[in-house]
Amino acid sequence: MKKVFGILRNNWKKSIFFGSVGAYGVKFGLRKKEENDLMKVRCQEASLMGQITKESPTRITVILNPAADSGKARSKYEDYCAPLLHLAGVKVSVIRTEGMGQAKEIMKIMSDADAVLIAGGDGTLMETITGLLRRKDANSYAKSIVLGVLPVGKDNKMAKTLFHDHSGNDVDLMSSATMSVLNKLFRPMDVIEIANMDEEDEKKLYGLRSFHIGAFRDVHERKEKFWLFGSLKNLFAYVFSYSTSQKEINWDLNGVIQYSETEELVKEVSNFKQKKTEVAESPKSTARWLLSFFTGSSIGKASETREITFKRIRQWILLPVYQGLELFVSTENEVDKLEAKETNHMLKLRLGPKSLNFLDFVHEGWSREKNNSYTEDLYSNYVTKAVTFNAGKMKRDDSGVKFSLDNESIELRGGLEISILPNKVLMFCSKNNHFDYVIDNDNGKTKIMNKKKWMQSSMGPSLSSPSKLI
């Protein structure tokens, strides 16, 4: 034994190196064993579901962004998500995106899907929801389809919110998100709408969590440039960015901001639309889908209907002219964990201070990167209940200025109107935050239950031009 200690002492550098490698190897092996054991259990559960006789197999479309997480997204999906879907007897159609913005175009032509799963990060999810809500039939189609997120990307904040209890381990998070699809657990989600006041409606953007513009956002986007500092890159990004020119960092946002705490929708029917028309029975109708999906029942012919437009009536509250370095608007989805109940359908606004000295700026930025939290004392202007914000032009010259919607960088073009759309989409979630809810249809309010019974229709995903996208 003394001889062994003597060898280790005389070769202490090699001993430390090989000891560290050995410790890492043991830790890696234990983690892999834990992941394999978890996947074994999940595969057994999915296999049992697949043994249940179904009149029609469930069909799901997966929008896969293979470039997410530096090209690792495809292997993650194939290793931890796809096996569970196939074992459960699900018919899966995978569409791989080939560039930025393609998820929007895919959703514009999607039809008759039981569910659409987004295999990527927060950016792919934002694009998919934007494509869904830009459709001409968005109001009806968004109620007839359930979205799911398979967190195989780098930034998966929305997935960690929906599956908070499983967010400590990537494999647990990915497999739990997949199992929620098989268990038919979902909930309605509010959507944040970004409209450019200088452009047409079809240019609107949609997200689930937040809108962010200003100095802290800009530095967060630049942090990868400091990769040379390793684990301290987040700190040095704020250290070296403090003296950066105005062209790269927005230190002086300014503009007029107003908000509304209430919104009333007033029905308006044009004269040429007042004549009622018969609606023929269709297997693709929203009412038929809802009844078969949630209750297993069937319907006859749809009742007479007519097209109605709505005019939004708001009472605006004007804030003092803003000058500062940050503007942040968030939905109630911007939390670590969702509660198993309906939200209040409100937006929150944080207006940053006019300026910060070097130490305060670096400390606040480093704290946000490390703890994913902000210092409330910095924000004197704080609005907690609003349905719409109207922000005029925030920069005299907004060329090159960017904002983030759900962490996705977008170029600013003029003034913006930011609104909340309550319960706009349905999304799969964990059993700890799913709940029974009420949904509006043509016949009034109907209680919709999260029953463990998939729709009995044979409808499946289809694309008008699939050969161009796969």
Short mmCIF file of C-alpha atoms in Angstrom, two decimals:
data_model
loop_
_atom_site.label_atom_id
_atom_site.label_comp_id
_atom_site.label_asym_id
_atom_site.label_seq_id
_atom_site.Cartn_x
_atom_site.Cartn_y
_atom_site.Cartn_z
CA MET A 1 0.00 0.00 0.00
CA LYS A 2 2.86 2.37 0.83
CA LYS A 3 4.36 1.61 -2.56
CA VAL A 4 1.09 2.54 -4.27
CA PHE A 5 0.85 5.85 -2.38
CA GLY A 6 4.46 6.52 -3.20
CA ILE A 7 3.84 6.04 -6.92
CA LEU A 8 0.80 8.31 -6.78
CA ARG A 9 2.74 10.96 -4.88
CA ASN A 10 5.67 10.88 -7.27
CA ASN A 11 3.36 11.05 -10.30
CA TRP A 12 0.73 13.36 -8.88
CA LYS A 13 -0.06 15.12 -12.19
CA LYS A 14 -0.84 11.86 -13.96
CA SER A 15 -2.75 10.65 -10.90
CA ILE A 16 -4.98 13.74 -10.94
CA PHE A 17 -5.56 13.47 -14.70
CA PHE A 18 -6.45 9.79 -14.79
CA GLY A 19 -8.43 10.11 -11.57
CA SER A 20 -10.53 12.89 -13.13
CA VAL A 21 -11.05 10.86 -16.31
CA GLY A 22 -12.06 7.83 -14.27
CA ALA A 23 -14.52 9.85 -12.15
CA TYR A 24 -16.08 11.34 -15.28
CA GLY A 25 -16.35 7.89 -16.84
CA VAL A 26 -18.11 6.49 -13.78
CA LYS A 27 -20.50 9.45 -13.68
CA PHE A 28 -21.20 9.13 -17.41
CA GLY A 29 -21.84 5.40 -17.10
CA LEU A 30 -24.24 5.84 -14.18
CA ARG A 31 -26.15 8.53 -16.06
CA LYS A 32 -26.44 6.35 -19.16
CA LYS A 33 -27.68 3.43 -17.07
CA GLU A 34 -30.30 5.67 -15.46
CA GLU A 35 -31.42 6.92 -18.88
CA ASN A 36 -31.61 3.39 -20.31
CA ASP A 37 -33.64 2.18 -17.31
CA LEU A 38 -36.03 5.11 -17.75
CA MET A 39 -36.47 4.44 -21.48
CA LYS A 40 -37.06 0.75 -20.77
CA VAL A 41 -39.96 1.60 -18.46
CA ARG A 42 -41.40 4.15 -20.90
CA CYS A 43 -41.14 1.69 -23.80
CA GLN A 44 -43.00 -0.94 -21.79
CA GLU A 45 -45.80 1.56 -21.09
CA ALA A 46 -46.00 2.55 -24.76
CA SER A 47 -46.01 -1.11 -25.84
CA LEU A 48 -48.99 -1.85 -23.59
CA MET A 49 -50.88 1.04 -25.20
CA GLY A 50 -50.06 -0.37 -28.63
CA GLN A 51 -51.61 -3.72 -27.75
CA ILE A 52 -55.03 -2.13 -27.29
CA THR A 53 -57.17 -2.75 -30.37
CA LYS A 54 -58.05 0.45 -32.19
CA GLU A 55 -60.65 0.95 -34.89
CA SER A 56 -58.27 3.39 -36.53
CA PRO A 57 -54.61 4.01 -35.64
CA THR A 58 -53.75 7.46 -34.39
CA ARG A 59 -51.94 9.50 -37.03
CA ILE A 60 -49.53 12.22 -36.07
CA THR A 61 -47.43 14.65 -38.09
CA VAL A 62 -44.01 15.53 -36.69
CA ILE A 63 -42.34 18.74 -37.85
CA LEU A 64 -38.65 18.02 -37.26
CA ASN A 65 -35.98 20.71 -37.37
CA PRO A 66 -32.81 18.64 -37.88
CA ALA A 67 -30.60 21.72 -37.49
CA ALA A 68 -31.75 22.36 -33.91
CA ASP A 69 -29.21 21.92 -31.12
CA SER A 70 -26.29 22.09 -33.56
CA GLY A 71 -27.60 19.20 -35.64
CA LYS A 72 -28.32 16.83 -32.74
CA ALA A 73 -32.12 17.14 -32.93
CA ARG A 74 -32.65 14.31 -35.40
CA SER A 75 -30.71 11.73 -33.37
CA LYS A 76 -32.46 12.84 -30.17
CA TYR A 77 -35.87 12.41 -31.77
CA GLU A 78 -35.02 8.99 -33.22
CA ASP A 79 -33.53 7.73 -29.93
CA TYR A 80 -35.98 9.04 -27.33
CA CYS A 81 -39.27 10.02 -29.02
CA ALA A 82 -39.90 7.96 -32.16
CA PRO A 83 -39.61 4.52 -30.45
CA LEU A 84 -42.40 5.40 -28.00
CA LEU A 85 -44.73 6.57 -30.77
CA HIS A 86 -44.15 3.46 -32.88
CA LEU A 87 -44.54 1.05 -29.94
CA ALA A 88 -47.91 2.64 -29.17
CA GLY A 89 -49.16 1.89 -32.67
CA VAL A 90 -49.11 5.49 -33.84
CA LYS A 91 -48.78 6.24 -37.54
CA VAL A 92 -46.16 8.95 -37.76
CA SER A 93 -45.41 11.22 -40.72
CA VAL A 94 -42.17 13.15 -40.33
CA ILE A 95 -41.57 16.38 -42.23
CA ARG A 96 -38.04 17.75 -41.97
CA THR A 97 -37.58 21.49 -42.32
CA GLU A 98 -34.74 22.66 -44.51
CA GLY A 99 -34.52 26.30 -43.58
CA MET A 100 -35.75 29.11 -41.36
CA GLY A 101 -39.45 29.87 -41.70
CA GLN A 102 -40.41 26.59 -43.37
CA ALA A 103 -42.40 25.42 -40.34
CA LYS A 104 -44.75 28.37 -40.97
CA GLU A 105 -45.37 27.28 -44.55
CA ILE A 106 -45.96 23.66 -43.51
CA MET A 107 -48.66 24.67 -41.02
CA LYS A 108 -50.40 26.84 -43.60
CA ILE A 109 -51.16 23.76 -45.73
CA MET A 110 -51.57 21.19 -42.96
CA SER A 111 -54.99 19.53 -42.78
CA ASP A 112 -56.82 16.72 -41.01
CA ALA A 113 -54.04 15.90 -38.54
CA ASP A 114 -54.95 14.26 -35.24
CA ALA A 115 -52.02 16.13 -33.71
CA VAL A 116 -48.90 18.00 -34.80
CA LEU A 117 -45.70 17.53 -32.80
CA ILE A 118 -42.89 20.07 -33.07
CA ALA A 119 -39.48 18.41 -32.71
CA GLY A 120 -37.12 21.31 -32.20
CA GLY A 121 -36.53 24.24 -29.89
CA ASP A 122 -38.52 27.34 -28.92
CA GLY A 123 -37.85 28.93 -32.32
CA THR A 124 -39.41 26.04 -34.26
CA LEU A 125 -42.40 26.08 -31.91
CA MET A 126 -42.90 29.82 -32.45
CA GLU A 127 -42.74 29.39 -36.24
CA THR A 128 -45.29 26.57 -36.15
CA ILE A 129 -47.79 28.55 -34.08
CA THR A 130 -47.32 31.58 -36.33
CA GLY A 131 -48.05 29.45 -39.40
CA LEU A 132 -51.11 27.94 -37.72
CA LEU A 133 -52.63 31.28 -36.73
CA ARG A 134 -51.92 32.94 -40.07
CA ARG A 135 -54.28 30.51 -41.78
CA LYS A 136 -57.55 31.90 -43.08
CA ASP A 137 -59.40 29.25 -41.07
CA ALA A 138 -57.22 29.75 -37.98
CA ASN A 139 -60.13 30.36 -35.57
CA SER A 140 -61.71 26.99 -36.31
CA TYR A 141 -58.64 24.94 -37.20
CA ALA A 142 -56.72 25.90 -34.04
CA LYS A 143 -59.57 24.38 -31.98
CA SER A 144 -59.55 21.16 -33.97
CA ILE A 145 -55.90 20.20 -33.57
CA VAL A 146 -53.61 19.56 -30.61
CA LEU A 147 -49.98 20.71 -30.68
CA GLY A 148 -47.15 18.99 -28.88
CA VAL A 149 -43.55 19.96 -28.30
CA LEU A 150 -40.76 17.37 -28.41
CA PRO A 151 -37.83 19.23 -26.78
CA VAL A 152 -34.92 18.14 -28.96
CA GLY A 153 -33.60 21.68 -29.49
CA LYS A 154 -31.16 23.81 -27.54
CA ASP A 155 -33.65 26.22 -25.97
CA ASN A 156 -36.67 24.35 -24.62
CA LYS A 157 -38.17 26.80 -22.12
CA MET A 158 -41.77 26.12 -23.10
CA ALA A 159 -41.28 22.37 -22.78
CA LYS A 160 -39.72 22.80 -19.34
CA THR A 161 -42.75 24.85 -18.30
CA LEU A 162 -45.21 22.24 -19.58
CA PHE A 163 -43.21 19.34 -18.08
CA HIS A 164 -41.57 21.06 -15.13
CA ASP A 165 -41.38 17.92 -12.97
CA HIS A 166 -39.26 16.22 -15.64
CA SER A 167 -37.02 19.14 -16.65
CA GLY A 168 -33.94 18.07 -14.69
CA ASN A 169 -32.91 15.43 -17.23
CA ASP A 170 -33.06 15.82 -21.00
CA VAL A 171 -34.04 12.19 -21.64
CA ASP A 172 -36.77 12.36 -18.99
CA LEU A 173 -38.04 15.62 -20.52
CA MET A 174 -38.15 14.26 -24.09
CA SER A 175 -39.76 10.95 -23.17
CA SER A 176 -42.28 12.61 -20.83
CA ALA A 177 -43.33 15.01 -23.58
CA THR A 178 -43.87 12.03 -25.90
CA MET A 179 -45.83 10.05 -23.30
CA SER A 180 -48.18 13.01 -22.77
CA VAL A 181 -49.26 12.57 -26.40
CA LEU A 182 -50.01 8.88 -25.85
CA ASN A 183 -51.89 9.66 -22.62
CA LYS A 184 -53.99 12.38 -24.34
CA LEU A 185 -53.21 15.04 -21.72
CA PHE A 186 -53.57 18.59 -22.99
CA ARG A 187 -54.71 22.07 -22.02
CA PRO A 188 -55.58 25.40 -23.67
CA MET A 189 -52.77 27.94 -23.91
CA ASP A 190 -52.78 31.72 -24.27
CA VAL A 191 -50.92 33.17 -27.25
CA ILE A 192 -49.12 36.50 -27.57
CA GLU A 193 -49.77 38.33 -30.86
CA ILE A 194 -47.30 40.83 -32.34
CA ALA A 195 -48.73 43.09 -35.04
CA ASN A 196 -46.71 45.68 -36.94
CA MET A 197 -48.88 48.77 -37.21
CA ASP A 198 -47.35 49.57 -40.61
CA GLU A 199 -47.96 46.18 -42.25
CA GLU A 200 -50.89 43.96 -43.20
CA ASP A 201 -52.49 41.32 -40.98
CA GLU A 202 -50.78 38.35 -42.61
CA LYS A 203 -47.43 39.57 -41.25
CA LYS A 204 -48.47 39.06 -37.62
CA LEU A 205 -46.27 36.93 -35.38
CA TYR A 206 -47.41 34.60 -32.60
CA GLY A 207 -45.70 33.09 -29.58
CA LEU A 208 -46.44 31.56 -26.20
CA ARG A 209 -44.17 33.29 -23.70
CA SER A 210 -42.70 36.77 -24.17
CA PHE A 211 -41.61 39.78 -26.21
CA HIS A 212 -38.25 41.34 -25.33
CA ILE A 213 -36.29 44.29 -26.70
CA GLY A 214 -33.36 46.27 -25.32
CA ALA A 215 -29.80 46.03 -24.01
CA PHE A 216 -30.10 42.83 -21.97
CA ARG A 217 -31.68 41.00 -24.91
CA ASP A 218 -28.95 42.17 -27.27
CA VAL A 219 -26.12 41.06 -24.98
CA HIS A 220 -27.79 37.69 -24.39
CA GLU A 221 -27.83 37.15 -28.16
CA ARG A 222 -24.12 38.07 -28.46
CA LYS A 223 -22.84 35.81 -25.68
CA GLU A 224 -21.80 32.99 -28.04
CA LYS A 225 -19.15 35.32 -29.45
CA PHE A 226 -17.31 34.94 -26.14
CA TRP A 227 -17.05 31.13 -26.30
CA LEU A 228 -13.31 31.41 -25.67
CA PHE A 229 -14.05 32.15 -21.99
CA GLY A 230 -15.77 28.80 -21.56
CA SER A 231 -18.19 28.65 -18.64
CA LEU A 232 -17.56 32.36 -17.95
CA LYS A 233 -18.68 33.50 -21.41
CA ASN A 234 -22.01 34.78 -20.02
CA LEU A 235 -20.21 37.00 -17.52
CA PHE A 236 -17.67 38.42 -19.95
CA ALA A 237 -20.39 39.08 -22.53
CA TYR A 238 -21.84 41.71 -20.18
CA VAL A 239 -18.40 42.99 -19.14
CA PHE A 240 -17.23 43.72 -22.68
CA SER A 241 -20.63 44.77 -24.04
CA TYR A 242 -21.06 47.71 -21.67
CA SER A 243 -18.94 49.97 -23.89
CA THR A 244 -20.31 48.59 -27.16
CA SER A 245 -21.60 51.11 -29.72
CA GLN A 246 -25.25 51.98 -30.12
CA LYS A 247 -25.48 50.04 -33.40
CA GLU A 248 -25.13 46.66 -31.67
CA ILE A 249 -26.70 47.32 -28.27
CA ASN A 250 -29.93 49.30 -27.75
CA TRP A 251 -29.20 51.49 -24.73
CA ASP A 252 -31.74 54.23 -25.45
CA LEU A 253 -35.18 52.89 -26.28
CA ASN A 254 -37.79 55.64 -26.29
CA GLY A 255 -41.39 55.91 -27.30
CA VAL A 256 -45.02 56.33 -26.31
CA ILE A 257 -46.65 53.27 -24.74
CA GLN A 258 -50.32 52.78 -23.96
CA TYR A 259 -52.21 49.76 -22.75
CA SER A 260 -55.74 48.49 -22.26
CA GLU A 261 -56.91 46.39 -19.32
CA THR A 262 -60.15 45.30 -20.98
CA GLU A 263 -61.34 44.41 -24.43
CA GLU A 264 -64.89 44.07 -25.69
CA LEU A 265 -65.71 42.26 -28.91
CA VAL A 266 -68.71 43.76 -30.71
CA LYS A 267 -70.39 41.63 -33.39
CA GLU A 268 -70.73 43.21 -36.80
CA VAL A 269 -72.58 41.56 -39.72
CA SER A 270 -72.32 43.06 -43.18
CA ASN A 271 -75.54 43.26 -45.21
CA PHE A 272 -74.33 40.79 -47.84
CA LYS A 273 -73.47 38.29 -45.09
CA GLN A 274 -76.77 38.34 -43.25
CA LYS A 275 -78.34 35.61 -45.39
CA LYS A 276 -77.97 32.25 -43.65
CA THR A 277 -76.61 29.36 -45.65
CA GLU A 278 -76.90 25.62 -45.07
CA VAL A 279 -73.67 23.95 -44.02
CA ALA A 280 -73.39 20.42 -45.36
CA GLU A 281 -72.23 17.58 -43.16
CA SER A 282 -68.44 17.25 -43.36
CA PRO A 283 -66.13 14.78 -41.62
CA LYS A 284 -63.61 17.60 -41.35
CA SER A 285 -65.85 20.00 -39.46
CA THR A 286 -64.69 21.30 -36.10
CA ALA A 287 -67.87 20.20 -34.30
CA ARG A 288 -67.55 16.66 -35.61
CA TRP A 289 -63.89 16.49 -34.65
CA LEU A 290 -64.52 17.77 -31.13
CA LEU A 291 -67.33 15.32 -30.44
CA SER A 292 -65.42 12.31 -31.72
CA PHE A 293 -62.15 13.35 -30.07
CA PHE A 294 -63.49 14.08 -26.61
CA THR A 295 -66.70 12.07 -26.27
CA GLY A 296 -66.61 9.41 -28.96
CA SER A 297 -70.10 10.41 -30.16
CA SER A 298 -71.19 11.45 -33.64
CA ILE A 299 -73.25 14.27 -35.09
CA GLY A 300 -75.63 14.80 -37.96
CA LYS A 301 -75.83 17.83 -40.16
CA ALA A 302 -74.36 21.07 -38.89
CA SER A 303 -76.81 23.78 -37.94
CA GLU A 304 -77.32 26.90 -40.01
CA THR A 305 -74.66 29.55 -39.52
CA ARG A 306 -73.48 32.87 -40.87
CA GLU A 307 -70.18 34.68 -40.91
CA ILE A 308 -69.73 37.30 -38.23
CA THR A 309 -66.92 39.83 -37.85
CA PHE A 310 -65.85 41.35 -34.54
CA LYS A 311 -64.75 44.87 -33.70
CA ARG A 312 -62.45 45.33 -30.71
CA ILE A 313 -63.38 48.10 -28.28
CA ARG A 314 -60.60 49.12 -25.85
CA GLN A 315 -60.08 51.77 -23.20
CA TRP A 316 -56.50 52.99 -23.55
CA ILE A 317 -54.32 54.08 -20.61
CA LEU A 318 -51.33 56.22 -21.58
CA LEU A 319 -47.99 55.74 -19.81
CA PRO A 320 -45.41 58.55 -19.46
CA VAL A 321 -43.02 58.84 -22.42
CA TYR A 322 -40.55 56.01 -21.94
CA GLN A 323 -36.78 56.34 -22.13
CA GLY A 324 -34.70 53.39 -21.02
CA LEU A 325 -32.78 50.28 -21.91
CA GLU A 326 -35.37 47.49 -21.85
CA LEU A 327 -39.00 46.59 -22.59
CA PHE A 328 -40.35 43.16 -21.68
CA VAL A 329 -43.92 41.89 -22.22
CA SER A 330 -44.88 38.40 -21.08
CA THR A 331 -47.88 36.09 -20.88
CA GLU A 332 -48.70 33.96 -17.86
CA ASN A 333 -46.90 31.12 -19.64
CA GLU A 334 -43.60 32.83 -18.76
CA VAL A 335 -43.17 30.82 -15.55
CA ASP A 336 -41.15 27.82 -14.42
CA LYS A 337 -44.27 25.72 -13.79
CA LEU A 338 -47.87 26.06 -14.96
CA GLU A 339 -50.69 25.47 -12.53
CA ALA A 340 -53.53 23.06 -13.29
CA LYS A 341 -56.06 25.82 -13.89
CA GLU A 342 -57.02 28.43 -16.43
CA THR A 343 -54.93 31.59 -16.51
CA ASN A 344 -56.25 35.14 -16.08
CA HIS A 345 -55.48 35.85 -19.76
CA MET A 346 -53.38 38.92 -19.02
CA LEU A 347 -50.11 40.43 -20.22
CA LYS A 348 -47.39 41.82 -17.96
CA LEU A 349 -45.11 44.73 -18.84
CA ARG A 350 -41.67 45.57 -17.42
CA LEU A 351 -39.95 48.81 -18.41
CA GLY A 352 -36.26 48.86 -17.56
CA PRO A 353 -34.40 51.77 -15.92
CA LYS A 354 -33.18 54.74 -17.93
CA SER A 355 -29.57 53.68 -17.39
CA LEU A 356 -27.32 51.48 -15.22
CA ASN A 357 -23.71 51.88 -14.17
CA PHE A 358 -21.14 49.27 -15.15
CA LEU A 359 -21.27 47.15 -11.97
CA ASP A 360 -25.09 47.10 -11.77
CA PHE A 361 -25.41 46.16 -15.44
CA VAL A 362 -22.91 43.30 -15.22
CA HIS A 363 -24.37 42.03 -11.93
CA GLU A 364 -27.94 42.06 -13.27
CA GLY A 365 -26.97 40.40 -16.55
CA TRP A 366 -24.89 37.70 -14.86
CA SER A 367 -27.70 37.01 -12.41
CA ARG A 368 -30.22 36.57 -15.25
CA GLU A 369 -27.99 34.14 -17.11
CA LYS A 370 -27.21 32.11 -14.00
CA ASN A 371 -30.54 32.11 -12.17
CA ASN A 372 -32.99 32.99 -14.97
CA SER A 373 -34.43 35.77 -12.78
CA TYR A 374 -34.38 39.55 -12.67
CA THR A 375 -34.17 42.18 -9.92
CA GLU A 376 -37.65 43.65 -9.41
CA ASP A 377 -36.31 46.83 -7.77
CA LEU A 378 -34.89 47.93 -11.12
CA TYR A 379 -38.36 48.31 -12.61
CA SER A 380 -40.37 51.30 -11.44
CA ASN A 381 -42.84 50.94 -14.34
CA TYR A 382 -44.63 47.62 -13.97
CA VAL A 383 -48.03 46.78 -15.46
CA THR A 384 -49.43 43.41 -14.38
CA LYS A 385 -52.88 43.34 -16.00
CA ALA A 386 -53.39 44.24 -19.64
CA VAL A 387 -54.85 42.65 -22.76
CA THR A 388 -53.07 44.90 -25.28
CA PHE A 389 -49.99 47.14 -25.44
CA ASN A 390 -49.45 49.71 -28.14
CA ALA A 391 -45.81 50.80 -28.51
CA GLY A 392 -44.90 53.52 -30.96
CA LYS A 393 -41.59 53.58 -32.79
CA MET A 394 -38.97 52.75 -30.13
CA LYS A 395 -35.97 54.04 -32.11
CA ARG A 396 -35.55 57.04 -34.41
CA ASP A 397 -33.65 54.81 -36.80
CA ASP A 398 -34.80 51.23 -36.26
CA SER A 399 -32.72 49.72 -39.06
CA GLY A 400 -30.88 46.72 -37.68
CA VAL A 401 -32.75 46.81 -34.37
CA LYS A 402 -34.03 43.42 -33.24
CA PHE A 403 -36.44 42.06 -30.67
CA SER A 404 -37.07 38.53 -29.42
CA LEU A 405 -40.32 36.60 -29.47
CA ASP A 406 -39.93 33.41 -27.41
CA ASN A 407 -36.13 33.86 -27.73
CA GLU A 408 -36.33 33.98 -31.52
CA SER A 409 -34.58 37.06 -32.95
CA ILE A 410 -36.71 39.22 -35.30
CA GLU A 411 -35.97 42.55 -36.98
CA LEU A 412 -37.99 45.55 -35.74
CA ARG A 413 -39.94 47.51 -38.32
CA GLY A 414 -41.91 50.40 -36.88
CA GLY A 415 -44.44 50.50 -34.05
CA LEU A 416 -45.95 47.35 -32.58
CA GLU A 417 -49.25 46.28 -31.07
CA ILE A 418 -48.91 43.39 -28.62
CA SER A 419 -52.06 41.49 -27.61
CA ILE A 420 -53.11 38.41 -25.66
CA LEU A 421 -55.26 35.75 -27.36
CA PRO A 422 -56.90 33.68 -24.59
CA ASN A 423 -57.02 29.87 -24.92
CA LYS A 424 -56.02 30.12 -28.57
CA VAL A 425 -54.28 26.76 -29.01
CA LEU A 426 -54.38 23.32 -27.40
CA MET A 427 -51.10 21.77 -26.26
CA PHE A 428 -50.07 18.48 -24.71
CA CYS A 429 -48.84 18.83 -21.12
CA SER A 430 -47.99 16.80 -18.02
CA LYS A 431 -50.68 15.35 -15.79
CA ASN A 432 -49.76 17.91 -13.10
CA ASN A 433 -50.93 20.94 -15.10
CA HIS A 434 -53.68 19.57 -17.35
CA PHE A 435 -57.30 20.36 -16.45
CA ASP A 436 -60.86 20.14 -17.75
CA TYR A 437 -61.89 23.33 -19.46
CA VAL A 438 -64.67 25.09 -21.34
CA ILE A 439 -64.47 25.80 -25.03
CA ASP A 440 -66.77 27.97 -27.14
CA ASN A 441 -68.51 26.59 -30.21
CA ASP A 442 -71.42 27.61 -32.41
CA ASN A 443 -73.99 26.19 -29.98
CA GLY A 444 -72.68 27.91 -26.86
CA LYS A 445 -70.27 26.71 -24.21
CA THR A 446 -69.58 23.00 -24.04
CA LYS A 447 -67.68 21.19 -21.30
CA ILE A 448 -64.71 19.44 -22.85
CA MET A 449 -63.06 16.69 -20.81
CA ASN A 450 -59.55 15.31 -21.23
CA LYS A 451 -60.66 11.73 -21.80
CA LYS A 452 -58.23 8.96 -22.62
CA LYS A 453 -59.88 8.19 -25.91
CA TRP A 454 -58.49 9.28 -29.23
CA MET A 455 -60.74 10.35 -32.08
CA GLN A 456 -62.37 7.44 -33.95
CA SER A 457 -62.20 9.08 -37.35
CA SER A 458 -59.78 7.72 -39.91
CA MET A 459 -58.54 11.17 -40.81
CA GLY A 460 -54.79 11.59 -40.84
CA PRO A 461 -52.22 14.26 -41.67
CA SER A 462 -51.96 15.38 -45.24
CA LEU A 463 -50.15 18.06 -47.19
CA SER A 464 -51.11 19.60 -50.47
CA SER A 465 -47.56 19.26 -51.82
CA PRO A 466 -45.67 16.82 -49.59
CA SER A 467 -43.03 15.98 -52.16
CA LYS A 468 -41.71 19.52 -52.02
CA LEU A 469 -41.26 19.50 -48.27
CA ILE A 470 -39.95 16.07 -47.26
#
